[in-house]
């Protein structure tokens, strides 16, 4: 993939002072123009990986190339072809959006004539034209995120790194950002490496997903393939009369193994897939069982995480976060 | 322009923009030297009558050189504050991420320091002239004083950049100010070197600030003295602290 817009990572490691191993030998490949979702709880090693791939932190082992350039030995070349919007939008409260563009374009050595035109184009694209001459100090969180994304695009990067880009955004801003990221990959062929702890974000946006836990990739593939690999859909029914719970369990057991359910309900995995739902309804009707609720659960990426690590992704980050503790400069 | 130059210009421009847009940053840098000039040149002017005090251009000129060089040094120190603030706010990451040539960042901060000093130097000079400062040196001598002051400014900036890239915290500010204060005040600030007494007389001749002050005063009075020593000391400090700043940058790169 050398020379293309892809990312190739092999045995990448980062150990911090005190022996904290934030990333423990990860391997991954991102194809040009692909949106790769890097999913994991807080402290899993997502941000440390991004810091290494963007040349902000040297790896302590392994190798990685971005657009064909080695992140350890060709940092300057890597920085020329990447854009990045990191977790905290690093903006200067005393500068306006236009002044940020001037700085960003200047750092990348863009010609003065092109700077203004590119700034106008990007500000319009992220809906900040009216606020372009206001100091950033007065921007909302969503506006800061959008400006940060626009700044990352100023020099037309071939690879874009987005580190939890929608954390703290309202649903409207979140979907607008998703749309823009999708457009960048689809229309402009930009490779996007996106970290997130939101399952929905990875599911909706990413062509492929890598799930990282405690510094190791535990699963990788397309969201559908990952979900299909770990199991079947399940159906959960809640009896209208709680005394019918036993009978309901008997009927449902004909369709598959028991699955976890709410306290009042009974659930089973559907061995034959969601097509069996009609048969389930018929069986309940035949048994004259009245139900207060009937729900089908499709496998989620959380189920994938649960299957691979034995823990749920939501809440997994509550455990001691090696990455956060290690974020102190060594 | 090379990537080094592009980065340096962009960083310097941004720093000066922030400085001049923010009164809290620029006013102290301008007011402190003015206060020193008024306090020293006005309140202590009778020191010129002390037996053995011989400075033909008068006490205001004598003190002006100290204040001029002090404002040069503190222009650099304030630039160091800006580096620390950039790290604390996370803005330094934007610079590290976008700069193809990161050494250009150091040069950008140095240029910003010189820009800050240009502002305070203008104010201090206007104030000195308004206070009746006598200038006996010619264009070459005054140019020499300016170059010397710029070198002092660069030295202080490089020290500030090197320290703050290591600590990445505003908590390091006292460690930035104290050495500069010590070096400046362990020099013949109020009277010539010959009139110093006690332990400070033993220390002052080895202090590079003494050479800077004596040479600067020689320039303004039209009688340059110790020029080679002063410029050699300033050049050596630029080289030494340039290396210190570069090592600071490498440490910042290694730490993320």
XYZ file of C-alpha atoms in Angstrom:
586
model
C 0.000 0.000 0.000
C 3.100 2.185 -0.112
C 2.614 5.460 -1.930
C -1.166 5.264 -1.696
C -3.424 6.937 0.847
C -3.611 3.893 3.043
C -2.407 3.099 6.534
C -0.356 0.018 7.380
C 0.385 -0.775 11.010
C 2.491 -3.695 12.149
C 3.159 -4.685 15.748
C 2.765 -1.082 16.906
C 3.505 -0.590 20.590
C 3.705 2.268 23.028
C 4.905 1.850 26.550
C 4.958 4.813 28.900
C 7.227 5.536 31.800
C 6.344 3.295 34.706
C 5.784 0.336 32.426
C 2.265 1.318 31.386
C 1.556 -0.440 28.092
C -1.035 1.691 26.324
C -0.746 -0.079 22.945
C 0.526 -3.653 22.898
C 1.424 -4.631 19.374
C -1.439 -3.850 17.042
C -1.649 -4.750 13.347
C -4.092 -3.166 10.952
C -4.486 -1.989 7.382
C -6.737 0.754 6.125
C -7.359 0.900 2.402
C -7.286 4.204 0.495
C -10.638 5.986 0.667
C -11.883 3.720 3.431
C -13.475 4.889 6.685
C -11.945 2.822 9.441
C -13.684 2.974 12.807
C -11.448 2.365 15.794
C -13.791 1.422 18.592
C -13.046 0.890 22.237
C -13.753 2.095 25.748
C -11.904 4.946 27.434
C -8.308 4.011 28.064
C -8.281 1.191 25.509
C -5.419 2.725 23.493
C -7.354 4.506 20.732
C -5.950 7.973 21.260
C -2.417 6.726 21.843
C -2.629 4.927 18.493
C -3.807 8.110 16.794
C -1.023 10.115 18.436
C 1.524 7.668 17.044
C 0.013 7.604 13.552
C -0.065 11.402 13.436
C 3.607 11.631 14.554
C 2.718 13.297 17.850
C 4.100 10.408 19.864
C 6.911 8.089 18.817
C 6.144 4.361 18.997
C 8.273 2.258 21.336
C 7.963 -0.750 19.028
C 6.626 -1.951 15.702
C 6.113 0.167 12.623
C 3.468 2.156 10.829
C 3.203 3.886 7.496
C 0.668 6.529 6.556
C 0.245 7.217 2.846
C 3.439 5.257 2.341
C 5.532 7.289 4.806
C 7.023 5.832 7.964
C 5.645 7.642 11.027
C 8.908 7.213 12.932
C 11.414 8.175 10.256
C 9.463 10.378 7.853
C 7.444 12.551 10.211
C 7.607 15.674 8.069
C 6.276 13.831 4.999
C 3.507 12.236 7.064
C 2.421 15.605 8.448
C 2.234 17.056 4.938
C -0.375 14.509 3.824
C -2.509 14.104 6.933
C -5.144 16.187 8.640
C -6.269 15.573 12.187
C -8.968 16.715 14.544
C -8.056 15.445 17.974
C -10.224 14.974 21.047
C -9.824 18.487 22.402
C -10.267 21.039 19.634
C -6.988 22.953 19.992
C -8.070 26.472 19.167
C -6.872 29.854 20.345
C -9.667 31.802 22.016
C -8.141 35.128 20.979
C -8.127 34.329 17.260
C -10.992 34.340 14.783
C -11.768 31.438 12.470
C -10.134 33.294 9.577
C -6.987 33.846 11.628
C -6.875 30.147 12.460
C -7.052 29.371 8.752
C -4.259 31.850 8.094
C -2.086 30.075 10.663
C -2.945 26.553 9.512
C -2.427 27.372 5.846
C 0.787 29.199 6.674
C 2.155 26.196 8.558
C 1.454 24.058 5.509
C 3.076 26.600 3.233
C 0.002 27.353 1.122
C 0.258 30.320 -1.211
C -1.281 33.469 0.238
C -3.770 33.814 -2.646
C -5.160 30.318 -2.083
C -5.555 30.689 1.682
C -8.518 33.030 1.737
C -10.410 31.149 -0.970
C -9.894 27.813 0.777
C -10.965 29.304 4.118
C -14.142 30.713 2.605
C -14.928 27.357 0.956
C -14.387 25.314 4.118
C -16.162 27.742 6.436
C -19.174 27.571 4.178
C -19.008 23.788 4.114
C -19.072 23.570 7.932
C -21.645 26.342 8.291
C -19.433 28.901 10.010
C -19.373 31.666 7.416
C -21.312 34.086 9.604
C -19.056 33.462 12.591
C -15.788 33.575 10.657
C -14.646 36.927 12.029
C -15.659 36.279 15.620
C -13.140 35.246 18.260
C -13.265 31.515 18.994
C -13.781 32.243 22.697
C -17.466 32.819 21.947
C -17.998 29.603 19.960
C -20.125 26.706 21.203
C -18.644 23.227 21.517
C -20.222 22.171 18.219
C -18.867 25.215 16.388
C -15.380 24.536 17.739
C -15.552 20.923 16.541
C -16.694 21.965 13.088
C -13.951 24.568 12.826
C -11.404 22.008 13.981
C -12.529 19.649 11.219
C -12.396 22.418 8.626
C -8.876 23.351 9.739
C -7.794 19.736 9.373
C -8.893 19.881 5.729
C -7.260 23.146 4.745
C -4.327 21.587 2.859
C -6.450 18.841 1.225
C -5.049 15.923 3.255
C -5.005 12.433 1.799
C -5.559 10.820 5.186
C -7.776 12.252 7.913
C -7.592 11.289 11.583
C -10.606 12.052 13.734
C -10.242 11.276 17.420
C -13.702 10.990 18.978
C -14.969 13.810 16.783
C -18.553 13.785 17.999
C -18.007 13.539 21.749
C -20.141 16.197 23.393
C -21.975 17.168 20.214
C -25.735 17.502 19.966
C -27.493 14.995 17.649
C -27.892 17.527 14.846
C -24.205 18.483 14.825
C -23.288 14.817 15.085
C -25.251 13.809 12.015
C -23.922 16.828 10.081
C -20.385 15.729 10.893
C -21.127 12.143 9.880
C -22.461 13.404 6.584
C -19.339 15.477 5.964
C -17.009 12.591 6.826
C -18.938 10.293 4.506
C -18.706 12.872 1.729
C -14.956 13.291 2.196
C -14.337 9.581 1.841
C -16.909 9.030 -0.898
C -16.384 12.091 -3.084
C -12.792 13.063 -2.402
C -11.256 9.667 -1.716
C -9.877 10.744 1.660
C -8.922 7.847 3.921
C -10.527 8.365 7.331
C -9.265 6.856 10.569
C -11.940 7.512 13.144
C -11.807 6.655 16.819
C -15.012 6.494 18.749
C -16.600 4.999 21.803
C -20.037 5.315 20.262
C -21.287 2.040 18.799
C -23.780 3.761 16.562
C -21.108 6.011 15.095
C -18.902 3.096 14.131
C -21.893 1.161 12.826
C -23.246 3.968 10.663
C -20.061 5.523 9.429
C -17.296 2.956 9.210
C -16.631 0.651 6.269
C -14.606 -1.497 8.623
C -14.216 -1.518 12.371
C -11.335 -2.454 14.622
C -12.225 -3.052 18.241
C -9.435 -2.316 20.689
C -9.340 -3.267 24.330
C -6.464 -2.837 26.751
C -4.072 -1.981 23.947
C -4.901 -4.959 21.728
C -7.201 -5.331 18.738
C -9.748 -7.955 19.705
C -11.874 -7.964 16.543
C -11.756 -6.455 13.076
C -14.033 -6.491 10.037
C -17.082 -4.845 8.572
C -19.747 -4.050 11.189
C -22.135 -6.577 9.609
C -19.538 -9.324 9.396
C -18.495 -8.794 13.007
C -22.075 -8.937 14.208
C -22.879 -11.948 12.057
C -19.831 -13.779 13.321
C -20.760 -13.594 16.978
C -24.263 -14.855 16.872
C -27.913 -14.767 16.033
C -30.738 -12.382 16.601
C -32.788 -12.930 19.718
C -36.424 -12.407 20.505
C -37.740 -11.281 23.854
C -41.364 -11.529 24.927
C -42.984 -10.133 28.075
C -46.182 -11.963 29.131
C -49.270 -9.862 29.709
C -49.954 -11.981 32.801
C -46.775 -12.603 34.874
C -48.134 -16.041 35.848
C -47.718 -17.126 32.192
C -43.946 -16.658 32.277
C -43.214 -20.402 32.599
C -45.526 -21.324 29.718
C -44.043 -18.552 27.615
C -40.531 -19.897 28.262
C -41.692 -23.366 27.161
C -43.056 -22.065 23.888
C -40.029 -19.927 23.092
C -37.577 -22.707 23.940
C -38.698 -24.472 20.742
C -36.963 -21.736 18.723
C -33.517 -21.613 20.331
C -31.263 -21.341 23.348
C -32.217 -18.987 26.185
C -30.716 -15.511 26.058
C -30.418 -12.712 28.602
C -33.677 -10.812 29.025
C -35.306 -8.134 31.125
C -36.571 -9.248 34.583
C -40.168 -9.657 33.389
C -39.384 -11.129 29.993
C -38.128 -14.318 28.400
C -35.649 -14.320 25.497
C -34.208 -16.930 23.158
C -31.678 -16.816 20.325
C -33.395 -17.385 16.991
C -31.580 -20.297 15.417
C -33.220 -19.626 12.070
C -32.779 -15.862 12.096
C -35.415 -13.157 12.149
C -37.444 -15.077 9.535
C -38.612 -17.249 12.425
C -40.399 -14.327 14.056
C -43.636 -15.128 12.246
C -43.489 -18.685 13.554
C -42.887 -17.365 17.083
C -46.003 -15.208 16.871
C -48.029 -18.117 15.512
C -46.796 -20.405 18.308
C -47.700 -17.861 20.978
C -51.132 -17.472 19.425
C -51.652 -21.196 19.253
C -50.748 -21.493 22.944
C -53.220 -18.687 23.695
C -50.502 -16.655 25.310
C -51.046 -12.938 25.460
C -47.910 -10.795 25.444
C -47.392 -7.213 26.648
C -44.306 -6.759 24.488
C -42.339 -8.525 21.789
C -38.917 -7.322 20.723
C -36.274 -8.553 18.314
C -32.664 -7.804 19.262
C -30.162 -7.706 16.434
C -26.549 -8.349 17.502
C -24.733 -5.060 18.106
C -21.083 -4.130 18.182
C -21.479 -4.140 21.950
C -22.348 -7.836 21.664
C -19.191 -8.281 19.619
C -17.172 -6.554 22.312
C -18.917 -8.641 24.985
C -18.193 -11.846 23.082
C -14.531 -10.968 22.606
C -13.715 -9.534 26.030
C -16.405 -10.821 28.365
C -17.363 -7.245 29.202
C -19.824 -4.761 27.806
C -18.325 -1.855 25.885
C -20.585 0.577 27.701
C -19.002 0.874 31.102
C -15.816 -0.932 30.164
C -14.075 2.432 30.215
C -14.934 2.866 33.893
C -12.100 0.528 34.708
C -8.656 2.041 35.306
C -7.673 3.728 32.081
C -4.027 3.032 31.375
C -4.045 5.395 28.437
C -5.370 8.300 30.461
C -2.930 7.735 33.278
C -0.151 7.474 30.751
C -1.047 10.675 28.958
C 1.469 12.494 31.151
C 4.564 13.277 29.064
C 7.246 10.703 29.676
C 10.314 29.742 1.180
C 11.459 26.571 2.926
C 9.205 24.645 5.318
C 11.367 25.989 8.162
C 10.692 29.570 7.080
C 6.981 28.984 6.460
C 6.492 27.531 9.920
C 8.548 30.273 11.577
C 6.599 33.075 9.886
C 3.214 31.469 10.633
C 4.040 30.927 14.305
C 5.508 34.399 14.762
C 2.539 36.026 13.089
C 0.061 34.154 15.251
C 1.937 34.958 18.463
C 2.167 38.643 17.684
C -1.492 38.716 16.689
C -2.506 37.168 20.011
C -0.160 39.453 21.941
C -1.405 42.665 20.383
C -5.058 41.631 20.592
C -4.763 40.926 24.277
C -4.001 43.943 26.496
C -3.231 41.656 29.434
C -0.268 40.301 27.487
C 1.171 43.445 25.960
C 0.583 46.081 28.655
C 2.730 44.555 31.430
C 5.568 44.094 28.965
C 5.370 47.804 28.138
C 4.587 49.191 31.586
C 7.278 47.415 33.629
C 10.252 48.920 31.771
C 8.626 52.341 31.849
C 8.187 52.115 35.605
C 11.801 51.012 35.982
C 13.002 53.856 33.772
C 11.016 56.477 35.668
C 11.926 55.064 39.066
C 15.625 54.583 38.393
C 16.395 57.504 36.131
C 14.199 59.918 38.109
C 14.404 58.778 41.712
C 18.046 57.700 41.691
C 19.496 60.447 39.476
C 21.593 61.825 42.354
C 23.722 58.680 42.121
C 25.446 60.420 39.227
C 26.955 62.774 41.840
C 28.638 59.963 43.764
C 32.423 60.448 43.673
C 33.950 58.255 40.994
C 30.722 58.011 38.958
C 31.801 58.999 35.515
C 29.327 58.672 32.653
C 29.389 61.607 30.271
C 25.892 61.112 28.818
C 24.116 61.475 32.186
C 22.232 59.185 34.538
C 19.088 58.877 32.377
C 21.156 57.432 29.517
C 23.033 55.232 31.989
C 19.770 53.756 33.250
C 18.136 53.674 29.833
C 20.586 51.016 28.669
C 19.687 48.796 31.612
C 15.958 49.222 31.036
C 16.397 48.691 27.292
C 18.278 45.422 27.809
C 15.907 44.398 30.596
C 12.904 44.872 28.295
C 14.761 42.792 25.692
C 15.247 39.997 28.221
C 11.672 40.141 29.445
C 10.340 40.199 25.902
C 11.940 36.763 25.644
C 10.614 35.669 29.026
C 7.066 36.635 28.075
C 7.441 34.596 24.891
C 8.370 31.659 27.120
C 5.070 32.197 28.955
C 3.307 31.929 25.594
C 4.966 28.567 24.911
C 3.848 27.256 28.312
C 0.327 28.555 27.681
C 0.250 26.823 24.286
C 1.099 23.506 25.909
C -1.423 23.942 28.705
C -4.219 24.816 26.296
C -3.330 22.024 23.868
C -2.629 24.514 21.089
C 0.964 23.305 20.878
C -0.417 20.045 19.509
C -1.904 21.877 16.561
C 1.478 23.425 15.869
C 3.353 20.138 16.261
C 0.825 18.362 14.069
C 0.729 20.878 11.241
C 4.366 21.927 11.117
C 6.309 19.846 8.590
C 9.508 21.331 10.029
C 9.208 21.571 13.798
C 12.502 23.404 14.283
C 10.686 26.264 12.582
C 8.473 26.480 15.666
C 11.454 27.610 17.748
C 12.386 30.210 15.154
C 8.752 31.367 15.102
C 8.801 31.953 18.837
C 12.157 33.748 18.521
C 10.744 36.068 15.845
C 7.693 36.709 18.014
C 9.995 37.590 20.916
C 11.848 40.060 18.723
C 8.495 41.515 17.640
C 7.415 42.009 21.245
C 10.726 43.637 22.033
C 10.414 45.960 19.027
C 7.208 47.287 20.563
C 8.536 47.782 24.111
C 11.873 49.099 22.834
C 10.045 51.792 20.880
C 8.039 52.844 23.939
C 11.053 52.839 26.246
C 13.119 54.824 23.744
C 10.398 57.429 23.273
C 10.028 57.677 27.071
C 13.802 58.004 27.517
C 14.048 60.761 24.922
C 11.070 62.523 26.478
C 12.835 62.345 29.850
C 15.837 64.152 28.387
C 18.086 61.177 27.660
C 21.349 62.284 26.047
C 22.495 60.186 23.092
C 26.138 60.716 22.170
C 26.668 57.589 20.097
C 26.357 57.702 16.318
C 24.261 55.516 14.023
C 26.782 52.661 14.125
C 26.953 52.675 17.933
C 23.176 52.819 18.273
C 22.885 50.008 15.748
C 25.329 48.059 17.900
C 23.163 48.661 20.975
C 20.096 47.460 19.082
C 21.812 44.305 17.815
C 23.098 43.560 21.306
C 19.597 43.988 22.733
C 18.124 41.703 20.064
C 20.714 39.056 20.964
C 19.742 39.369 24.649
C 16.113 39.003 23.615
C 16.901 35.887 21.558
C 18.883 34.377 24.451
C 15.958 34.890 26.844
C 13.452 33.521 24.333
C 15.527 30.412 23.683
C 15.829 29.842 27.434
C 12.057 30.272 27.808
C 11.250 27.998 24.878
C 13.661 25.314 26.071
C 12.325 25.353 29.617
C 8.635 25.516 28.729
C 8.878 22.790 26.083
C 10.252 20.581 28.844
C 7.781 21.483 31.583
C 4.775 22.231 29.311
C 3.232 24.084 32.225
C 2.639 27.631 33.429
C 3.931 26.418 36.778
C 7.411 26.747 35.346
C 7.030 30.530 35.000
C 8.899 31.329 38.264
C 11.808 29.198 37.064
C 11.806 31.328 33.947
C 11.750 34.685 35.703
C 14.104 34.089 38.625
C 17.300 33.320 36.655
C 16.705 36.317 34.395
C 16.135 38.601 37.399
C 19.226 37.237 39.122
C 21.461 37.678 36.102
C 20.188 41.191 35.468
C 20.497 42.370 39.058
C 23.875 40.760 39.740
C 25.296 43.304 37.336
C 26.174 47.003 37.696
C 22.589 48.227 37.413
C 22.664 51.480 39.394
C 26.334 52.466 39.330
C 29.342 51.527 37.181
C 31.241 48.317 37.945
C 34.080 50.227 39.625
C 31.738 51.580 42.281
C 30.314 48.226 43.297
C 31.441 46.810 46.613
C 31.302 43.566 48.605
C 30.301 40.192 47.222
C 28.455 41.642 44.249
C 31.728 43.205 43.073
C 33.246 39.725 43.085
C 30.374 38.227 41.100
C 29.538 40.976 38.631
C 32.676 40.772 36.431
C 31.833 37.150 35.594
C 28.219 37.914 34.791
C 27.603 38.239 31.038
C 24.977 40.893 31.797
C 27.818 43.118 33.048
C 29.489 42.952 29.645
C 26.172 43.665 27.923
C 25.486 46.681 30.135
C 28.962 48.161 29.907
C 29.080 47.706 26.161
C 25.565 49.107 25.750
C 26.442 52.144 27.863
C 29.587 52.575 25.817
C 27.483 52.578 22.647
C 25.038 55.225 23.869
C 27.818 57.486 25.138
C 29.760 57.128 21.884
C 32.679 55.372 23.614
C 32.246 51.636 22.855
C 34.012 49.346 25.290
C 34.302 45.557 25.724
C 32.428 45.133 22.431
C 34.047 41.861 21.456
C 33.542 40.334 24.881
C 29.863 41.296 24.927
C 29.113 39.996 21.444
C 31.132 36.830 21.969
C 29.246 36.163 25.213
C 25.905 36.866 23.540
C 26.796 34.656 20.564
C 27.893 31.826 22.814
C 24.677 32.085 24.839
C 22.576 32.039 21.664
C 24.378 28.862 20.565
C 24.132 27.208 23.974
C 20.493 28.086 24.584
C 19.619 27.328 20.981
C 20.825 23.811 21.641
C 18.866 23.803 24.925
C 15.686 24.852 23.070
C 16.246 22.238 20.368
C 16.664 19.527 23.013
C 13.477 20.817 24.644
C 11.664 20.412 21.337
C 12.962 16.847 20.973
C 11.783 16.051 24.503
C 8.367 17.501 23.701
C 8.242 15.370 20.546
C 9.173 12.261 22.510
C 6.572 12.915 25.179
C 3.673 13.692 22.846
